[in-house]
mmCIF file of C-alpha atoms in Angstrom:
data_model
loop_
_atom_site.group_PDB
_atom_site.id
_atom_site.type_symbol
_atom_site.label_atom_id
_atom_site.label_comp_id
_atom_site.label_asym_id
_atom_site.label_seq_id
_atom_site.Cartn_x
_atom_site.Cartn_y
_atom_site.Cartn_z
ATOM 1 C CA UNK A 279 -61.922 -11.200 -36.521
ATOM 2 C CA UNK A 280 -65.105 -9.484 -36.735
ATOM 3 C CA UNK A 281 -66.767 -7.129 -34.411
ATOM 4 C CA UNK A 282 -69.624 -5.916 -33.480
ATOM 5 C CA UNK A 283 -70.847 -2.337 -34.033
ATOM 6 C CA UNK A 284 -70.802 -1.280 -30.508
ATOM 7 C CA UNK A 285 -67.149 -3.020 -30.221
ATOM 8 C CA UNK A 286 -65.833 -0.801 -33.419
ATOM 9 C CA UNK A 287 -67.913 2.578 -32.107
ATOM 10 C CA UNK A 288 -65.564 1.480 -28.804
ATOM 11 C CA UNK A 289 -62.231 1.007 -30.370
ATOM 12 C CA UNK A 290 -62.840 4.695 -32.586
ATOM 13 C CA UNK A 291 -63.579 6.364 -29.209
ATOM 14 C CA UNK A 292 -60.890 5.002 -27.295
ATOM 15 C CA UNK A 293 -57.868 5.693 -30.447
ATOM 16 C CA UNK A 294 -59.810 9.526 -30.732
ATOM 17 C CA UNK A 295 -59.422 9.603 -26.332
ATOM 18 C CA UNK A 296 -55.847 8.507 -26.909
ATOM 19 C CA UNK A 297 -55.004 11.001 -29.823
ATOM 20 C CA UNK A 298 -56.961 13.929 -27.640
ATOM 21 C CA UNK A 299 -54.726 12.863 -24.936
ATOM 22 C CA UNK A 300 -51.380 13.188 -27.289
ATOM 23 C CA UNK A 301 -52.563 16.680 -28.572
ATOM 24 C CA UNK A 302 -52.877 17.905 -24.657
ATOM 25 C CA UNK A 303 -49.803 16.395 -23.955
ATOM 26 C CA UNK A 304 -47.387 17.365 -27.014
ATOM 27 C CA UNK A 305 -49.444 20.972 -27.392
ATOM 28 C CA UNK A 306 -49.494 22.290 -23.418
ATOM 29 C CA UNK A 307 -46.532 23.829 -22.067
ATOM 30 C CA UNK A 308 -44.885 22.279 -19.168
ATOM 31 C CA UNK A 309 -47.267 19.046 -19.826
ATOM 32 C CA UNK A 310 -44.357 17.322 -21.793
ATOM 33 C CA UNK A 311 -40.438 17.357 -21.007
ATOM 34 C CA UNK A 312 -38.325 19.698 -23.387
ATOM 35 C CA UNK A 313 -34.827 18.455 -23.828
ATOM 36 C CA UNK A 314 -32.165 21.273 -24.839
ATOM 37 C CA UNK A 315 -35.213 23.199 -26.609
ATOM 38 C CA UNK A 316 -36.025 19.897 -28.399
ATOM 39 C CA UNK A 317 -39.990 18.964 -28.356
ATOM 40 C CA UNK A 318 -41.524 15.725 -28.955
ATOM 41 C CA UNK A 319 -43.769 15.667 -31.901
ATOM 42 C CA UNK A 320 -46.185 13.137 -29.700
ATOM 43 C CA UNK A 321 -48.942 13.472 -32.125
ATOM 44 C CA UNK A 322 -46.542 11.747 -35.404
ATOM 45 C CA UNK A 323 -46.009 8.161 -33.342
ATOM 46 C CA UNK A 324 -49.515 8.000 -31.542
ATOM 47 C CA UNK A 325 -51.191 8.387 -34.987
ATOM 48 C CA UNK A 326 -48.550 5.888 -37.028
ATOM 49 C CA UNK A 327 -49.032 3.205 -34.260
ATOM 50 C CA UNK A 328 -52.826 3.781 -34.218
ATOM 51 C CA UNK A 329 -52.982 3.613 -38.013
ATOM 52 C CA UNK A 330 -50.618 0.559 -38.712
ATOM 53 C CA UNK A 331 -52.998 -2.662 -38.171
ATOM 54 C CA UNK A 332 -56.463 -0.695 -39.183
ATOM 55 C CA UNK A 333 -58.060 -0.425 -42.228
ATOM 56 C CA UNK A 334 -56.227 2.610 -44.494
ATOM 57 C CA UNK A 335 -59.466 4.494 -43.986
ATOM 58 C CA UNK A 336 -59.927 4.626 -40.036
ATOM 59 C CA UNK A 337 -55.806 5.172 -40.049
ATOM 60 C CA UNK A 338 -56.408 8.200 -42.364
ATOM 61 C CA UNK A 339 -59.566 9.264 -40.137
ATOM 62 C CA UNK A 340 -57.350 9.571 -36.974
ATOM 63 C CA UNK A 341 -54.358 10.733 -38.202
ATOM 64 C CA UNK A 342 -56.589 13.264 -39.994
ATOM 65 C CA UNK A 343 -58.148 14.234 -36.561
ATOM 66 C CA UNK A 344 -54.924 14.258 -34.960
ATOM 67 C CA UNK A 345 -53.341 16.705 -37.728
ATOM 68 C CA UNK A 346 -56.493 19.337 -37.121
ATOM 69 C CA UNK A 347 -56.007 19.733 -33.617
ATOM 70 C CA UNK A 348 -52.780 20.074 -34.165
ATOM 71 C CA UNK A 349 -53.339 22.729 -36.716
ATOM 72 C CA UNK A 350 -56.066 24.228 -34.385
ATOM 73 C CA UNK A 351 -53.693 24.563 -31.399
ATOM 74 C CA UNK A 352 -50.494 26.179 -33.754
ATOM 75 C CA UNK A 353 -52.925 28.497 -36.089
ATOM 76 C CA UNK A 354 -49.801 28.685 -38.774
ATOM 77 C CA UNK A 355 -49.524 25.570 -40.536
ATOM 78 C CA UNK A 356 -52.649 25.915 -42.832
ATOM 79 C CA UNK A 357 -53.546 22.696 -42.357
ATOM 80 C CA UNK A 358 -50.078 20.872 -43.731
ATOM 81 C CA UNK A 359 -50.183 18.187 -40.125
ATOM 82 C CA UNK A 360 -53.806 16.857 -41.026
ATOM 83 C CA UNK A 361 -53.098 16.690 -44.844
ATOM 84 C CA UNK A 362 -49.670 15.564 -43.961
ATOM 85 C CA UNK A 363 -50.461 12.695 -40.943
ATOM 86 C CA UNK A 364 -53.615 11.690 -42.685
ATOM 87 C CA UNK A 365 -51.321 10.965 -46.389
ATOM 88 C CA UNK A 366 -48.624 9.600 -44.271
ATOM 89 C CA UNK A 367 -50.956 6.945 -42.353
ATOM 90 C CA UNK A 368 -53.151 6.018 -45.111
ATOM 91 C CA UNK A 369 -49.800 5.100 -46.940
ATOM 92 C CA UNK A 370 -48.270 3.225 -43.608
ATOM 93 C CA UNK A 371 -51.388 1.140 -42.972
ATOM 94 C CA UNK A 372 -51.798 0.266 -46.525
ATOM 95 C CA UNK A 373 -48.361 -1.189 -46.472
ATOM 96 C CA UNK A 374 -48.694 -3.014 -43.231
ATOM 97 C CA UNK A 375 -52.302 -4.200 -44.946
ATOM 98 C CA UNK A 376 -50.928 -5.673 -48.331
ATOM 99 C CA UNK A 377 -47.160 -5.927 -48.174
ATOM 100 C CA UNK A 378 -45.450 -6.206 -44.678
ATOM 101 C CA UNK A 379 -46.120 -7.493 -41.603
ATOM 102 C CA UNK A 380 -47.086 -5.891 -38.354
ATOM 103 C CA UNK A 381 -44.343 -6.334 -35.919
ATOM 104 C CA UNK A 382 -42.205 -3.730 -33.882
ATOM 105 C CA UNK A 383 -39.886 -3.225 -36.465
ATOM 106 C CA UNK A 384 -41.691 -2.213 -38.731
ATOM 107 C CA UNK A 385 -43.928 -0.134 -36.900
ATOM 108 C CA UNK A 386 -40.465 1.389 -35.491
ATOM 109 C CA UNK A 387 -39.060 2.119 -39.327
ATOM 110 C CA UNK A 388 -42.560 4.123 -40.128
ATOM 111 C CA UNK A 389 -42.560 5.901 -37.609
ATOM 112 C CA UNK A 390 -38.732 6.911 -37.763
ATOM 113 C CA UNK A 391 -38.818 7.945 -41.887
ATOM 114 C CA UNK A 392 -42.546 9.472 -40.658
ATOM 115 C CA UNK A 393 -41.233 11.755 -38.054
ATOM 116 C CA UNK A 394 -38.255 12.630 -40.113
ATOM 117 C CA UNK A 395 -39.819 13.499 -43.247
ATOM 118 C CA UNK A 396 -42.261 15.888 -41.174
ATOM 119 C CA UNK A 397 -39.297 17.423 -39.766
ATOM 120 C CA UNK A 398 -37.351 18.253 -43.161
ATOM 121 C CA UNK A 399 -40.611 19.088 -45.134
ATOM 122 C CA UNK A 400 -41.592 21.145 -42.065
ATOM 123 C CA UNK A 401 -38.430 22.607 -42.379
ATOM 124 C CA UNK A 402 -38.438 23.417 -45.868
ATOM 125 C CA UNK A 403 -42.111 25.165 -45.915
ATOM 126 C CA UNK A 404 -42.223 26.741 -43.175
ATOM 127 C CA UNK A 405 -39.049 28.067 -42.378
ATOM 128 C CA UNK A 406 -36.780 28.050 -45.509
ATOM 129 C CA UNK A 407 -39.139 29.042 -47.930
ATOM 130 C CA UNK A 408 -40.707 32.264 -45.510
ATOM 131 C CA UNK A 409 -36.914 32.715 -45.457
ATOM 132 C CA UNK A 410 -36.813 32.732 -41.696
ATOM 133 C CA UNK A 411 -33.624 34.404 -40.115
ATOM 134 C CA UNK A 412 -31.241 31.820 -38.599
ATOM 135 C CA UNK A 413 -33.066 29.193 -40.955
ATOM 136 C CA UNK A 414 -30.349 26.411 -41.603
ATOM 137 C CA UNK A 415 -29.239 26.621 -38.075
ATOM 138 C CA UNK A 416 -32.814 25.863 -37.130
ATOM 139 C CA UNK A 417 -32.154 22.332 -38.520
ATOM 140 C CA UNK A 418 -29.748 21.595 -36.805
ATOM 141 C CA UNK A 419 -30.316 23.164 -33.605
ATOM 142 C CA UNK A 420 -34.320 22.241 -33.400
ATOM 143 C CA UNK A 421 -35.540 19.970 -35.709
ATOM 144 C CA UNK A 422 -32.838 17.105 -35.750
ATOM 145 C CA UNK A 423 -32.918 17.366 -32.391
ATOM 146 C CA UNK A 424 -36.033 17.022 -31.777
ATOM 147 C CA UNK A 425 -36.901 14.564 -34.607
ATOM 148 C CA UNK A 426 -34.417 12.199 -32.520
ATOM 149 C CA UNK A 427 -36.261 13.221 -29.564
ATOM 150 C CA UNK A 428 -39.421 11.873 -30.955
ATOM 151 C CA UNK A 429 -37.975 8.759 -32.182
ATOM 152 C CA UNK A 430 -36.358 7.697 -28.975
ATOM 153 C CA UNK A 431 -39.935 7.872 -27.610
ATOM 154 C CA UNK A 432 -41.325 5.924 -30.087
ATOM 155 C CA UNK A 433 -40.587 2.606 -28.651
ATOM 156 C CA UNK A 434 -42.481 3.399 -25.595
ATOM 157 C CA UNK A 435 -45.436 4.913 -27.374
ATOM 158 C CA UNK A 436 -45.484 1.501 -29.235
ATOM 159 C CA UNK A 437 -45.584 -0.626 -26.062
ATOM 160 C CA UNK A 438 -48.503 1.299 -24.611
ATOM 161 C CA UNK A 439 -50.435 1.698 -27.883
ATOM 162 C CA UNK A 440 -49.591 -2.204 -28.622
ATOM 163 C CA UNK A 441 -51.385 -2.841 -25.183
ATOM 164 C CA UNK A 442 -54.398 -1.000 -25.541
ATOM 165 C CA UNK A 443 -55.277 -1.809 -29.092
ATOM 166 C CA UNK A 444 -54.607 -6.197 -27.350
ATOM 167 C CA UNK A 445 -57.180 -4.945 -24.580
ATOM 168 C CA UNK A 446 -59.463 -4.063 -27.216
ATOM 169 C CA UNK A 447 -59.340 -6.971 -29.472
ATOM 170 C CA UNK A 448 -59.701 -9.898 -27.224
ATOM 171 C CA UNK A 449 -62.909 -11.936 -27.980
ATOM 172 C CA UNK A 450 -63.419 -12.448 -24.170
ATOM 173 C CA UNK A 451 -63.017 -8.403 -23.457
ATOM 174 C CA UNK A 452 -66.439 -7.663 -22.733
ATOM 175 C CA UNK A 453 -65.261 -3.732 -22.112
ATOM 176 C CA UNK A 454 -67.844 -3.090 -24.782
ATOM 177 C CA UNK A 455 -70.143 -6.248 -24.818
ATOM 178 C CA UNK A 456 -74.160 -5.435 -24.607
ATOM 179 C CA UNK A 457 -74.850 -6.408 -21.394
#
């Protein structure tokens, strides 16, 4: 279905609003609920759920966006979420594009191997390589953990995003019809 340019200037605002809102969320303390020391990495399933059913560019865009203020808020990661989430989303909504459907399961198996290949390569760069002290514990005791943490999550980021993204595709939503 076609839109209009005011409808697709809409839909861009509303995913950036919704990734803005993850960053605050997933990068304020007390804003999100720490299990055990385990964080949710909000920012990996907001962008993979945003991405899967756009074009690959507007996937990359957002993901892309929602890497840099991720970078912005940690000031470490010389930009490895953007390059990372923006590679990672291209590739997702290129598959979903040409090769697989959209449906929950699939959107649920992206954004598992997603959240735990940021986790290991994470893992690997960051703390392995800088040979941090306690580093192969960290796996276990941080990372895992919250990689699972982040996946169990998922399915409700999915339901929400799945929502929105209806609200904003129905041909009788005039939410950004000229008026």
């Amino acid at each position: 279905m076609d839109q209009t340019y005011r409808q697709r200037t809409g839909k861009i605002i509303c995913y950036v609003i919704l990734v803005c809102l993850a960053a605050l969320i997933q990068n304020t303390s007390g804003l999100s609920i720490e299990i055990g020391g385990a964080r949710c990495f909000l920012l990996l399933p907001v962008c993979m759920m945003i991405g899967i059913g756009e074009d690959e560019r507007t996937a990359a865009l957002i993901a892309l966006f929602g890497g840099m203020l991720w970078d912005l808020s940690s000031a470490v990661h010389l930009g490895f979420n953007a390059i990372f989430m923006c590679i990672m989303c291209f590739f997702g909504a290129a598959f979903i594009t040409y090769i697989l459907r959209n449906t929950f399961i699939t959107n649920f198996i992206f954004s598992t191997l997603f959240i735990l290949l940021y986790c290991f390569l994470y893992w690997l760069m960051f703390i392995i390589i800088k040979n941090v002290k306690g580093a192969e514990l960290s796996l276990f005791t941080f990372y895992i953990p919250s990689a699972i943490y982040t996946i169990a999550i998922s399915p409700i980021v999915y339901a929400a995003i799945k929502s929105i993204k209806k609200k904003l595709y129905t041909p009788q939503n005039k939410l950004f019809a000229k008026q």
